[in-house]
mmCIF file of C-alpha atoms in Angstrom:
data_model
loop_
_atom_site.group_PDB
_atom_site.id
_atom_site.type_symbol
_atom_site.label_atom_id
_atom_site.label_comp_id
_atom_site.label_asym_id
_atom_site.label_seq_id
_atom_site.Cartn_x
_atom_site.Cartn_y
_atom_site.Cartn_z
ATOM 1 C CA UNK T 1096 63.623 114.221 113.427
ATOM 2 C CA UNK T 1097 61.884 113.667 116.518
ATOM 3 C CA UNK T 1098 64.847 113.984 119.328
ATOM 4 C CA UNK T 1099 64.793 110.194 120.276
ATOM 5 C CA UNK T 1100 65.820 109.662 116.673
ATOM 6 C CA UNK T 1101 68.570 112.097 116.513
ATOM 7 C CA UNK T 1102 70.010 110.780 119.410
ATOM 8 C CA UNK T 1103 69.977 107.467 118.698
ATOM 9 C CA UNK T 1104 71.348 108.671 115.206
ATOM 10 C CA UNK T 1105 74.493 110.069 116.655
ATOM 11 C CA UNK T 1106 75.133 107.323 119.265
ATOM 12 C CA UNK T 1107 74.833 104.866 116.289
ATOM 13 C CA UNK T 1108 77.512 106.905 114.789
ATOM 14 C CA UNK T 1109 79.799 106.827 118.025
ATOM 15 C CA UNK T 1110 79.948 103.231 118.444
ATOM 16 C CA UNK T 1111 80.457 103.018 114.435
ATOM 17 C CA UNK T 1112 83.778 105.378 115.007
ATOM 18 C CA UNK T 1113 84.572 103.708 118.016
ATOM 19 C CA UNK T 1114 84.594 100.146 115.874
ATOM 20 C CA UNK T 1115 86.602 102.062 113.112
ATOM 21 C CA UNK T 1116 89.086 103.744 115.453
ATOM 22 C CA UNK T 1117 89.783 100.228 117.402
ATOM 23 C CA UNK T 1118 89.698 98.216 114.248
ATOM 24 C CA UNK T 1119 92.824 100.296 112.947
ATOM 25 C CA UNK T 1120 94.670 100.224 115.817
ATOM 26 C CA UNK T 1121 94.631 96.404 115.710
ATOM 27 C CA UNK T 1122 94.572 96.115 112.099
ATOM 28 C CA UNK T 1123 97.646 98.482 111.689
ATOM 29 C CA UNK T 1124 99.884 96.389 114.911
ATOM 30 C CA UNK T 1125 99.064 92.799 113.866
ATOM 31 C CA UNK T 1126 97.467 92.584 110.410
ATOM 32 C CA UNK T 1127 93.504 92.497 109.534
ATOM 33 C CA UNK T 1128 94.293 88.830 109.260
ATOM 34 C CA UNK T 1129 95.490 88.227 112.348
ATOM 35 C CA UNK T 1130 92.580 90.291 114.317
ATOM 36 C CA UNK T 1131 89.056 89.026 114.554
ATOM 37 C CA UNK T 1132 86.256 91.211 114.891
ATOM 38 C CA UNK T 1133 85.441 89.807 118.590
ATOM 39 C CA UNK T 1134 89.000 91.083 119.073
ATOM 40 C CA UNK T 1135 87.567 94.748 117.615
ATOM 41 C CA UNK T 1136 83.993 94.423 119.568
ATOM 42 C CA UNK T 1137 86.292 94.467 122.503
ATOM 43 C CA UNK T 1138 88.967 96.689 122.069
ATOM 44 C CA UNK T 1139 85.949 99.282 121.198
ATOM 45 C CA UNK T 1140 84.084 97.892 124.180
ATOM 46 C CA UNK T 1141 81.218 97.267 122.184
ATOM 47 C CA UNK T 1142 79.315 94.319 122.340
ATOM 48 C CA UNK T 1143 80.335 91.222 119.571
ATOM 49 C CA UNK T 1144 76.844 91.006 118.520
ATOM 50 C CA UNK T 1145 76.776 94.992 117.698
ATOM 51 C CA UNK T 1146 79.212 94.579 115.469
ATOM 52 C CA UNK T 1147 77.368 92.959 113.370
ATOM 53 C CA UNK T 1148 75.309 95.876 113.152
ATOM 54 C CA UNK T 1149 77.422 98.219 111.102
ATOM 55 C CA UNK T 1150 80.015 95.499 110.317
ATOM 56 C CA UNK T 1151 78.660 92.159 108.403
ATOM 57 C CA UNK T 1152 82.434 90.949 107.838
ATOM 58 C CA UNK T 1153 85.699 91.943 108.873
ATOM 59 C CA UNK T 1154 86.217 93.202 104.726
ATOM 60 C CA UNK T 1155 83.423 95.594 105.221
ATOM 61 C CA UNK T 1156 85.035 96.978 108.197
ATOM 62 C CA UNK T 1157 88.604 97.330 106.229
ATOM 63 C CA UNK T 1158 86.903 99.238 103.996
ATOM 64 C CA UNK T 1159 85.673 101.626 105.996
ATOM 65 C CA UNK T 1160 88.809 102.181 108.149
ATOM 66 C CA UNK T 1161 90.538 102.916 104.394
ATOM 67 C CA UNK T 1162 87.805 105.362 103.698
ATOM 68 C CA UNK T 1163 88.028 107.082 107.064
ATOM 69 C CA UNK T 1164 91.345 107.552 107.770
ATOM 70 C CA UNK T 1165 92.242 108.422 103.999
ATOM 71 C CA UNK T 1166 89.404 110.597 104.064
ATOM 72 C CA UNK T 1167 90.342 112.303 106.933
ATOM 73 C CA UNK T 1168 94.091 112.676 104.901
ATOM 74 C CA UNK T 1169 93.255 114.111 102.168
ATOM 75 C CA UNK T 1170 91.009 116.433 104.115
ATOM 76 C CA UNK T 1171 93.573 118.220 106.322
ATOM 77 C CA UNK T 1172 95.496 118.737 103.039
ATOM 78 C CA UNK T 1173 92.979 120.554 101.807
ATOM 79 C CA UNK T 1174 91.955 122.324 103.830
ATOM 80 C CA UNK T 1175 96.095 122.977 105.379
ATOM 81 C CA UNK T 1176 96.309 124.679 101.558
ATOM 82 C CA UNK T 1177 93.182 126.312 100.543
ATOM 83 C CA UNK T 1178 90.402 125.441 97.648
ATOM 84 C CA UNK T 1179 91.197 129.100 96.003
ATOM 85 C CA UNK T 1180 95.259 127.810 96.670
ATOM 86 C CA UNK T 1181 94.527 125.033 95.180
ATOM 87 C CA UNK T 1182 92.354 124.979 92.087
ATOM 88 C CA UNK T 1183 94.736 127.750 90.892
ATOM 89 C CA UNK T 1184 97.360 125.391 90.856
ATOM 90 C CA UNK T 1185 99.165 123.993 87.596
ATOM 91 C CA UNK T 1186 99.956 119.406 87.992
ATOM 92 C CA UNK T 1187 103.322 120.308 89.096
ATOM 93 C CA UNK T 1188 102.265 121.853 92.161
ATOM 94 C CA UNK T 1189 99.411 119.849 92.313
ATOM 95 C CA UNK T 1190 101.093 116.999 92.461
ATOM 96 C CA UNK T 1191 103.788 118.079 95.157
ATOM 97 C CA UNK T 1192 101.016 118.911 97.588
ATOM 98 C CA UNK T 1193 99.884 114.462 96.964
ATOM 99 C CA UNK T 1194 104.455 113.737 97.072
ATOM 100 C CA UNK T 1195 104.348 116.155 100.542
ATOM 101 C CA UNK T 1196 100.914 114.917 101.879
ATOM 102 C CA UNK T 1197 102.521 111.528 101.395
ATOM 103 C CA UNK T 1198 105.901 112.061 103.008
ATOM 104 C CA UNK T 1199 104.574 114.123 105.833
ATOM 105 C CA UNK T 1200 102.616 110.220 106.897
ATOM 106 C CA UNK T 1201 105.575 108.321 106.729
ATOM 107 C CA UNK T 1202 107.549 110.928 109.065
ATOM 108 C CA UNK T 1203 104.190 111.340 111.280
ATOM 109 C CA UNK T 1204 101.768 108.888 110.494
ATOM 110 C CA UNK T 1205 103.708 105.564 109.346
ATOM 111 C CA UNK T 1206 100.722 103.532 110.891
ATOM 112 C CA UNK T 1207 98.603 104.599 107.801
ATOM 113 C CA UNK T 1208 100.807 103.356 105.411
ATOM 114 C CA UNK T 1209 101.866 99.948 106.383
ATOM 115 C CA UNK T 1210 97.506 99.516 107.214
ATOM 116 C CA UNK T 1211 97.340 101.154 103.846
ATOM 117 C CA UNK T 1212 99.688 97.975 102.137
ATOM 118 C CA UNK T 1213 98.079 95.108 104.517
ATOM 119 C CA UNK T 1214 95.145 96.489 103.483
ATOM 120 C CA UNK T 1215 96.046 96.299 99.112
ATOM 121 C CA UNK T 1216 96.866 92.537 100.071
ATOM 122 C CA UNK T 1217 94.025 91.924 102.035
ATOM 123 C CA UNK T 1218 91.423 92.733 99.292
ATOM 124 C CA UNK T 1219 93.605 90.821 96.802
ATOM 125 C CA UNK T 1220 93.657 88.040 98.559
ATOM 126 C CA UNK T 1221 90.052 87.747 99.997
ATOM 127 C CA UNK T 1222 88.467 88.273 96.611
ATOM 128 C CA UNK T 1223 86.558 91.533 97.732
ATOM 129 C CA UNK T 1224 84.174 92.560 95.057
ATOM 130 C CA UNK T 1225 84.897 95.939 93.795
ATOM 131 C CA UNK T 1226 81.869 97.334 93.919
ATOM 132 C CA UNK T 1227 83.006 97.544 97.776
ATOM 133 C CA UNK T 1228 85.774 99.856 97.014
ATOM 134 C CA UNK T 1229 83.957 102.834 95.555
ATOM 135 C CA UNK T 1230 83.666 104.067 99.828
ATOM 136 C CA UNK T 1231 87.983 103.825 100.190
ATOM 137 C CA UNK T 1232 88.247 105.379 96.401
ATOM 138 C CA UNK T 1233 86.269 108.262 97.452
ATOM 139 C CA UNK T 1234 89.077 110.768 99.478
ATOM 140 C CA UNK T 1235 91.364 110.932 96.444
ATOM 141 C CA UNK T 1236 88.634 112.167 94.427
ATOM 142 C CA UNK T 1237 88.886 115.189 94.151
ATOM 143 C CA UNK T 1238 92.741 115.868 94.081
ATOM 144 C CA UNK T 1239 92.794 113.772 91.193
ATOM 145 C CA UNK T 1240 89.880 115.809 89.738
ATOM 146 C CA UNK T 1241 91.909 119.011 90.021
ATOM 147 C CA UNK T 1242 94.729 117.492 88.410
ATOM 148 C CA UNK T 1243 92.906 116.367 85.729
ATOM 149 C CA UNK T 1244 91.288 120.044 85.534
ATOM 150 C CA UNK T 1245 95.116 120.988 85.724
ATOM 151 C CA UNK T 1246 96.601 119.235 82.482
ATOM 152 C CA UNK T 1247 93.741 120.920 80.123
ATOM 153 C CA UNK T 1248 95.020 123.956 81.491
ATOM 154 C CA UNK T 1249 98.579 123.588 81.349
ATOM 155 C CA UNK T 1250 98.239 123.163 77.466
ATOM 156 C CA UNK T 1251 98.539 125.957 77.093
ATOM 157 C CA UNK T 1252 100.283 126.711 79.693
ATOM 158 C CA UNK T 1253 103.178 124.928 81.817
ATOM 159 C CA UNK T 1254 104.125 122.423 79.361
ATOM 160 C CA UNK T 1255 103.254 118.780 80.916
ATOM 161 C CA UNK T 1256 104.231 115.390 78.982
ATOM 162 C CA UNK T 1257 101.726 114.893 76.699
ATOM 163 C CA UNK T 1258 102.140 110.623 75.238
ATOM 164 C CA UNK T 1259 100.523 109.502 78.643
ATOM 165 C CA UNK T 1260 97.095 110.840 79.065
ATOM 166 C CA UNK T 1261 95.896 112.963 82.582
ATOM 167 C CA UNK T 1262 94.277 110.062 83.974
ATOM 168 C CA UNK T 1263 96.639 107.375 83.398
ATOM 169 C CA UNK T 1264 99.517 109.585 84.583
ATOM 170 C CA UNK T 1265 97.342 110.887 87.821
ATOM 171 C CA UNK T 1266 97.141 106.793 88.588
ATOM 172 C CA UNK T 1267 101.069 107.007 88.173
ATOM 173 C CA UNK T 1268 102.247 109.316 89.771
ATOM 174 C CA UNK T 1269 99.575 108.351 93.190
ATOM 175 C CA UNK T 1270 100.810 105.059 93.267
ATOM 176 C CA UNK T 1271 104.307 105.399 92.605
ATOM 177 C CA UNK T 1272 104.560 107.429 95.324
ATOM 178 C CA UNK T 1273 102.214 105.854 97.691
ATOM 179 C CA UNK T 1274 103.930 102.341 97.875
ATOM 180 C CA UNK T 1275 106.982 103.141 97.512
ATOM 181 C CA UNK T 1276 106.480 105.403 101.005
ATOM 182 C CA UNK T 1277 104.580 101.638 102.493
ATOM 183 C CA UNK T 1278 107.209 99.959 101.541
ATOM 184 C CA UNK T 1279 109.617 102.346 103.473
ATOM 185 C CA UNK T 1280 107.043 102.349 106.147
ATOM 186 C CA UNK T 1281 107.234 98.188 106.243
ATOM 187 C CA UNK T 1282 110.735 98.498 106.240
ATOM 188 C CA UNK T 1283 110.646 96.355 103.067
ATOM 189 C CA UNK T 1284 113.076 97.769 101.214
ATOM 190 C CA UNK T 1285 116.980 95.991 101.392
ATOM 191 C CA UNK T 1286 119.463 99.257 102.217
ATOM 192 C CA UNK T 1287 121.788 100.404 104.944
ATOM 193 C CA UNK T 1288 120.137 102.969 105.686
ATOM 194 C CA UNK T 1289 118.163 102.944 109.337
ATOM 195 C CA UNK T 1290 114.427 101.818 109.264
ATOM 196 C CA UNK T 1291 112.062 105.059 109.069
ATOM 197 C CA UNK T 1292 114.941 107.347 108.071
ATOM 198 C CA UNK T 1293 113.864 107.258 104.016
ATOM 199 C CA UNK T 1294 112.803 110.603 103.751
ATOM 200 C CA UNK T 1295 115.359 112.192 101.928
ATOM 201 C CA UNK T 1296 114.645 108.773 99.640
ATOM 202 C CA UNK T 1297 110.973 110.207 98.901
ATOM 203 C CA UNK T 1298 111.814 113.235 98.213
ATOM 204 C CA UNK T 1299 114.446 112.584 95.886
ATOM 205 C CA UNK T 1300 111.507 109.725 94.177
ATOM 206 C CA UNK T 1301 108.988 113.283 94.138
ATOM 207 C CA UNK T 1302 111.792 115.474 92.358
ATOM 208 C CA UNK T 1303 112.424 112.576 89.768
ATOM 209 C CA UNK T 1304 108.844 111.814 89.037
ATOM 210 C CA UNK T 1305 108.226 115.747 88.580
ATOM 211 C CA UNK T 1306 110.606 115.731 86.070
ATOM 212 C CA UNK T 1307 109.291 112.395 84.000
ATOM 213 C CA UNK T 1308 105.764 114.592 84.116
ATOM 214 C CA UNK T 1309 107.874 117.300 82.108
ATOM 215 C CA UNK T 1310 108.983 113.970 79.904
ATOM 216 C CA UNK T 1311 112.251 114.792 80.218
#
């Protein structure tokens, strides 16, 4: 690759990142449907015409944002645990890593959870083709694969319920934990506890799901 071509590639990636970061900030604050692509371009200090070189429509930008933020979240989580440590964990420990990551987001970066909930509503309402969604699912695949692999090992070690397939178990655990955290972050759960003070509830949910994994 020539020096000019490499420079152009780096510049293109920089602009794409600018658009993703600006889009996340605006979408998380005001909602995806309420923000125009021209507003995102303005926030990113990028010409509107340039925006369409990277994202043809709002759905493609929304998917790219979801992919980027969750990739960052799970990459950081895996790095903190260490690849070797994760590979030796049983299903219970791996779910705890997942759940603790979600609880950490609720406490420190609730805007990610609010964006995630808004994003799901948006892609359903807009009937975004399934073929476009692989990018936002990719970041979770490594921990899902670790979980499924650990369930096979657990068949001869730590007991895990067998009336539910490992695939369905992981899907149920991951979606239940994340969806509840999203709703708390959005302030959609009616309780006497002040908004933003539901970390203990999420810890209790994590413990209930760990018990459910045993079939109890």
